[in-house]
PDB file of C-alpha atoms in Angstrom:
ATOM      1  CA  MET A1208       0.073   0.303   0.353  1.00 42.00           C
ATOM      2  CA  LYS A1209       1.618   2.853  -0.981  1.00 46.00           C
ATOM      3  CA  LYS A1210       1.382   6.427   1.911  1.00 51.00           C
ATOM      4  CA  ASP A1211       2.276  10.117   0.162  1.00 54.00           C
ATOM      5  CA  VAL A1212       4.563  11.415   1.650  1.00 54.00           C
ATOM      6  CA  LEU A1213       3.735  15.844   2.705  1.00 68.00           C
ATOM      7  CA  GLU A1214       7.034  17.471   2.107  1.00 82.00           C
ATOM      8  CA  ASN A1215       7.159  21.180   4.232  1.00 81.00           C
ATOM      9  CA  ALA A1216       6.669  22.463   0.453  1.00 83.00           C
ATOM     10  CA  SER A1217       3.616  20.196  -0.545  1.00 86.00           C
ATOM     11  CA  MET A1218       2.116  21.597   2.677  1.00 89.00           C
ATOM     12  CA  HIS A1219       2.989  25.553   1.987  1.00 88.00           C
ATOM     13  CA  PHE A1220       1.919  24.988  -1.077  1.00 93.00           C
ATOM     14  CA  GLU A1221      -1.445  23.973  -0.553  1.00 94.00           C
ATOM     15  CA  HIS A1222      -2.062  26.485   2.811  1.00 95.00           C
ATOM     16  CA  GLU A1223      -1.027  29.011  -0.041  1.00 96.00           C
ATOM     17  CA  GLN A1224      -4.087  28.032  -2.495  1.00 97.00           C
ATOM     18  CA  TRP A1225      -6.859  27.244   0.778  1.00 97.00           C
ATOM     19  CA  LYS A1226      -5.590  31.439   2.054  1.00 97.00           C
ATOM     20  CA  GLY A1227      -6.265  32.524  -1.318  1.00 97.00           C
ATOM     21  CA  GLU A1228     -10.123  30.430  -1.567  1.00 97.00           C
ATOM     22  CA  LEU A1229     -10.409  32.083   1.912  1.00 98.00           C
ATOM     23  CA  ALA A1230      -9.426  36.206   1.080  1.00 98.00           C
ATOM     24  CA  PHE A1231     -12.376  34.885  -1.637  1.00 98.00           C
ATOM     25  CA  TRP A1232     -14.661  34.071   0.536  1.00 98.00           C
ATOM     26  CA  LYS A1233     -14.038  36.738   2.686  1.00 97.00           C
ATOM     27  CA  ASP A1234     -14.549  39.638  -0.135  1.00 97.00           C
ATOM     28  CA  GLU A1235     -17.844  37.735  -1.116  1.00 97.00           C
ATOM     29  CA  LEU A1236     -19.285  37.898   1.609  1.00 97.00           C
ATOM     30  CA  LYS A1237     -18.949  41.586   2.555  1.00 97.00           C
ATOM     31  CA  PHE A1238     -20.982  41.519  -1.379  1.00 97.00           C
ATOM     32  CA  PHE A1239     -23.452  39.670  -0.210  1.00 97.00           C
ATOM     33  CA  ASN A1240     -24.089  41.609   3.033  1.00 97.00           C
ATOM     34  CA  SER A1241     -24.497  44.816   1.513  1.00 96.00           C
ATOM     35  CA  LYS A1242     -27.645  43.119  -1.329  1.00 96.00           C
ATOM     36  CA  LEU A1243     -28.656  42.042   2.838  1.00 96.00           C
ATOM     37  CA  SER A1244     -28.135  46.010   3.580  1.00 95.00           C
ATOM     38  CA  GLU A1245     -30.350  46.578   0.232  1.00 95.00           C
ATOM     39  CA  LEU A1246     -32.814  44.337   0.969  1.00 95.00           C
ATOM     40  CA  VAL A1247     -33.344  45.307   4.694  1.00 94.00           C
ATOM     41  CA  SER A1248     -34.239  48.619   3.013  1.00 94.00           C
ATOM     42  CA  ARG A1249     -36.761  47.605   0.410  1.00 93.00           C
ATOM     43  CA  TRP A1250     -38.549  45.061   2.175  1.00 94.00           C
ATOM     44  CA  THR A1251     -41.437  45.667   6.245  1.00 93.00           C
ATOM     45  CA  ASN A1252     -42.885  41.409   5.807  1.00 94.00           C
ATOM     46  CA  LYS A1253     -41.922  40.810   8.783  1.00 95.00           C
ATOM     47  CA  ASP A1254     -41.063  37.036   7.270  1.00 95.00           C
ATOM     48  CA  VAL A1255     -38.499  38.142   4.545  1.00 95.00           C
ATOM     49  CA  LEU A1256     -37.121  40.262   7.164  1.00 96.00           C
ATOM     50  CA  ALA A1257     -37.227  36.877   9.366  1.00 97.00           C
ATOM     51  CA  GLN A1258     -35.407  35.598   6.322  1.00 97.00           C
ATOM     52  CA  LEU A1259     -33.179  38.721   5.780  1.00 97.00           C
ATOM     53  CA  GLU A1260     -31.429  37.891   9.964  1.00 97.00           C
ATOM     54  CA  HIS A1261     -30.872  34.134   9.466  1.00 97.00           C
ATOM     55  CA  TYR A1262     -28.718  35.014   6.833  1.00 98.00           C
ATOM     56  CA  GLN A1263     -27.169  37.744   8.193  1.00 97.00           C
ATOM     57  CA  ASN A1264     -25.729  35.667  11.507  1.00 98.00           C
ATOM     58  CA  GLU A1265     -24.623  32.653   8.616  1.00 98.00           C
ATOM     59  CA  PHE A1266     -22.528  35.073   7.523  1.00 98.00           C
ATOM     60  CA  ILE A1267     -21.348  37.075  10.314  1.00 98.00           C
ATOM     61  CA  LEU A1268     -21.324  33.247  11.881  1.00 97.00           C
ATOM     62  CA  HIS A1269     -19.224  31.811   8.456  1.00 97.00           C
ATOM     63  CA  GLY A1270     -16.512  35.121   8.861  1.00 97.00           C
ATOM     64  CA  GLY A1271     -15.681  33.620  11.750  1.00 98.00           C
ATOM     65  CA  VAL A1272     -15.674  30.088  10.468  1.00 97.00           C
ATOM     66  CA  ILE A1273     -12.654  31.877   7.761  1.00 97.00           C
ATOM     67  CA  GLN A1274     -10.764  33.697  10.486  1.00 98.00           C
ATOM     68  CA  ASP A1275     -10.063  30.647  12.519  1.00 97.00           C
ATOM     69  CA  LEU A1276      -9.313  29.185   9.625  1.00 97.00           C
ATOM     70  CA  GLN A1277      -5.906  31.916   8.534  1.00 97.00           C
ATOM     71  CA  GLU A1278      -5.685  31.613  12.292  1.00 97.00           C
ATOM     72  CA  THR A1279      -4.576  27.910  11.466  1.00 96.00           C
ATOM     73  CA  ILE A1280      -2.569  28.174   8.469  1.00 96.00           C
ATOM     74  CA  ASP A1281      -0.761  31.062   9.676  1.00 95.00           C
ATOM     75  CA  LYS A1282       0.074  28.778  12.462  1.00 93.00           C
ATOM     76  CA  HIS A1283       1.156  25.374  10.738  1.00 90.00           C
ATOM     77  CA  GLU A1284       2.619  28.145   8.560  1.00 90.00           C
ATOM     78  CA  THR A1285       4.635  29.980  11.492  1.00 90.00           C
ATOM     79  CA  ARG A1286       5.893  25.520  12.188  1.00 86.00           C
ATOM     80  CA  ILE A1287       6.920  25.128   9.355  1.00 83.00           C
ATOM     81  CA  ALA A1288       9.633  27.960   8.287  1.00 81.00           C
ATOM     82  CA  GLY A1289      10.469  27.756  12.201  1.00 78.00           C
ATOM     83  CA  GLN A1290      11.544  23.494  10.495  1.00 74.00           C
ATOM     84  CA  SER A1291      12.657  25.129   7.746  1.00 66.00           C
ATOM     85  CA  LYS A1292      15.064  27.567   9.937  1.00 65.00           C
ATOM     86  CA  THR A1293      16.680  24.752  11.881  1.00 64.00           C
ATOM     87  CA  GLY A1294      17.147  22.327   8.123  1.00 63.00           C
ATOM     88  CA  GLU A1295      14.995  19.727   9.829  1.00 60.00           C
ATOM     89  CA  ASP A1296      13.916  17.553   6.577  1.00 53.00           C
ATOM     90  CA  ALA A1297      13.362  14.583   8.743  1.00 54.00           C
ATOM     91  CA  LEU A1298       9.498  14.411   8.249  1.00 59.00           C
ATOM     92  CA  ASP A1299       7.029  16.477  10.682  1.00 68.00           C
ATOM     93  CA  VAL A1300       4.231  13.790  11.418  1.00 78.00           C
ATOM     94  CA  HIS A1301       2.523  15.401  14.130  1.00 80.00           C
ATOM     95  CA  LEU A1302       1.678  18.150  11.110  1.00 82.00           C
ATOM     96  CA  THR A1303       1.532  15.860   9.067  1.00 85.00           C
ATOM     97  CA  LYS A1304      -1.326  14.418  10.389  1.00 89.00           C
ATOM     98  CA  GLU A1305      -2.929  18.271  11.420  1.00 90.00           C
ATOM     99  CA  HIS A1306      -2.323  19.162   8.431  1.00 91.00           C
ATOM    100  CA  VAL A1307      -4.746  15.963   6.532  1.00 92.00           C
ATOM    101  CA  ALA A1308      -7.813  16.521   9.584  1.00 95.00           C
ATOM    102  CA  PHE A1309      -7.388  20.475   8.456  1.00 95.00           C
ATOM    103  CA  ARG A1310      -7.542  19.159   4.831  1.00 95.00           C
ATOM    104  CA  ASN A1311     -10.340  17.586   5.602  1.00 97.00           C
ATOM    105  CA  LYS A1312     -11.734  20.545   7.747  1.00 96.00           C
ATOM    106  CA  ILE A1313     -11.634  23.477   4.658  1.00 97.00           C
ATOM    107  CA  GLU A1314     -13.754  20.142   2.057  1.00 97.00           C
ATOM    108  CA  THR A1315     -16.087  20.626   4.810  1.00 97.00           C
ATOM    109  CA  GLN A1316     -16.338  24.100   5.283  1.00 97.00           C
ATOM    110  CA  ARG A1317     -16.168  24.692   1.400  1.00 97.00           C
ATOM    111  CA  HIS A1318     -19.634  22.463   1.251  1.00 98.00           C
ATOM    112  CA  ILE A1319     -21.149  24.167   3.608  1.00 97.00           C
ATOM    113  CA  TYR A1320     -20.358  26.956   2.367  1.00 97.00           C
ATOM    114  CA  SER A1321     -21.258  26.426  -1.317  1.00 97.00           C
ATOM    115  CA  GLU A1322     -25.207  24.859   0.222  1.00 98.00           C
ATOM    116  CA  LEU A1323     -24.565  29.065   2.267  1.00 97.00           C
ATOM    117  CA  LYS A1324     -24.197  30.138  -0.680  1.00 97.00           C
ATOM    118  CA  LYS A1325     -27.219  28.199  -3.548  1.00 97.00           C
ATOM    119  CA  GLU A1326     -29.716  29.253  -1.052  1.00 97.00           C
ATOM    120  CA  PHE A1327     -28.905  32.629  -0.400  1.00 97.00           C
ATOM    121  CA  PHE A1328     -29.115  33.535  -4.524  1.00 97.00           C
ATOM    122  CA  ARG A1329     -32.266  31.338  -4.491  1.00 97.00           C
ATOM    123  CA  PHE A1330     -33.511  34.234  -2.142  1.00 96.00           C
ATOM    124  CA  LEU A1331     -32.289  36.443  -4.048  1.00 95.00           C
ATOM    125  CA  GLU A1332     -33.811  35.410  -7.037  1.00 95.00           C
ATOM    126  CA  LYS A1333     -36.946  35.825  -4.918  1.00 94.00           C
ATOM    127  CA  TYR A1334     -36.462  39.345  -2.728  1.00 92.00           C
ATOM    128  CA  MET A1335     -34.858  41.470  -5.276  1.00 87.00           C
TER     129      MET A1335
END
């Protein structure tokens, strides 16, 4: 059975990809929040306003998740940099396990966020 080996350079590359994706999500949340502001000024219906509040809360929560994910990436990068400075080529098994677990977390969050966006776009189609 072949096992993939994660080298520091590979983990760093994946971190950079994730950081770009998280930055994009952050920008999207700004856009979504501006749409919420537009809708709040248009609608007085309590059901619509309740849905707007729901999305506002979801976007706040997702913003917090983005922040947490960015901080985790930064911590991993610091550990990789520290290992590189010491000239260690040895594989940090703990860091590798954390990286794989984090990859799964990113994939899960990607799915959750995608579903939220689909739901929000359907909402916008209905009330914009």
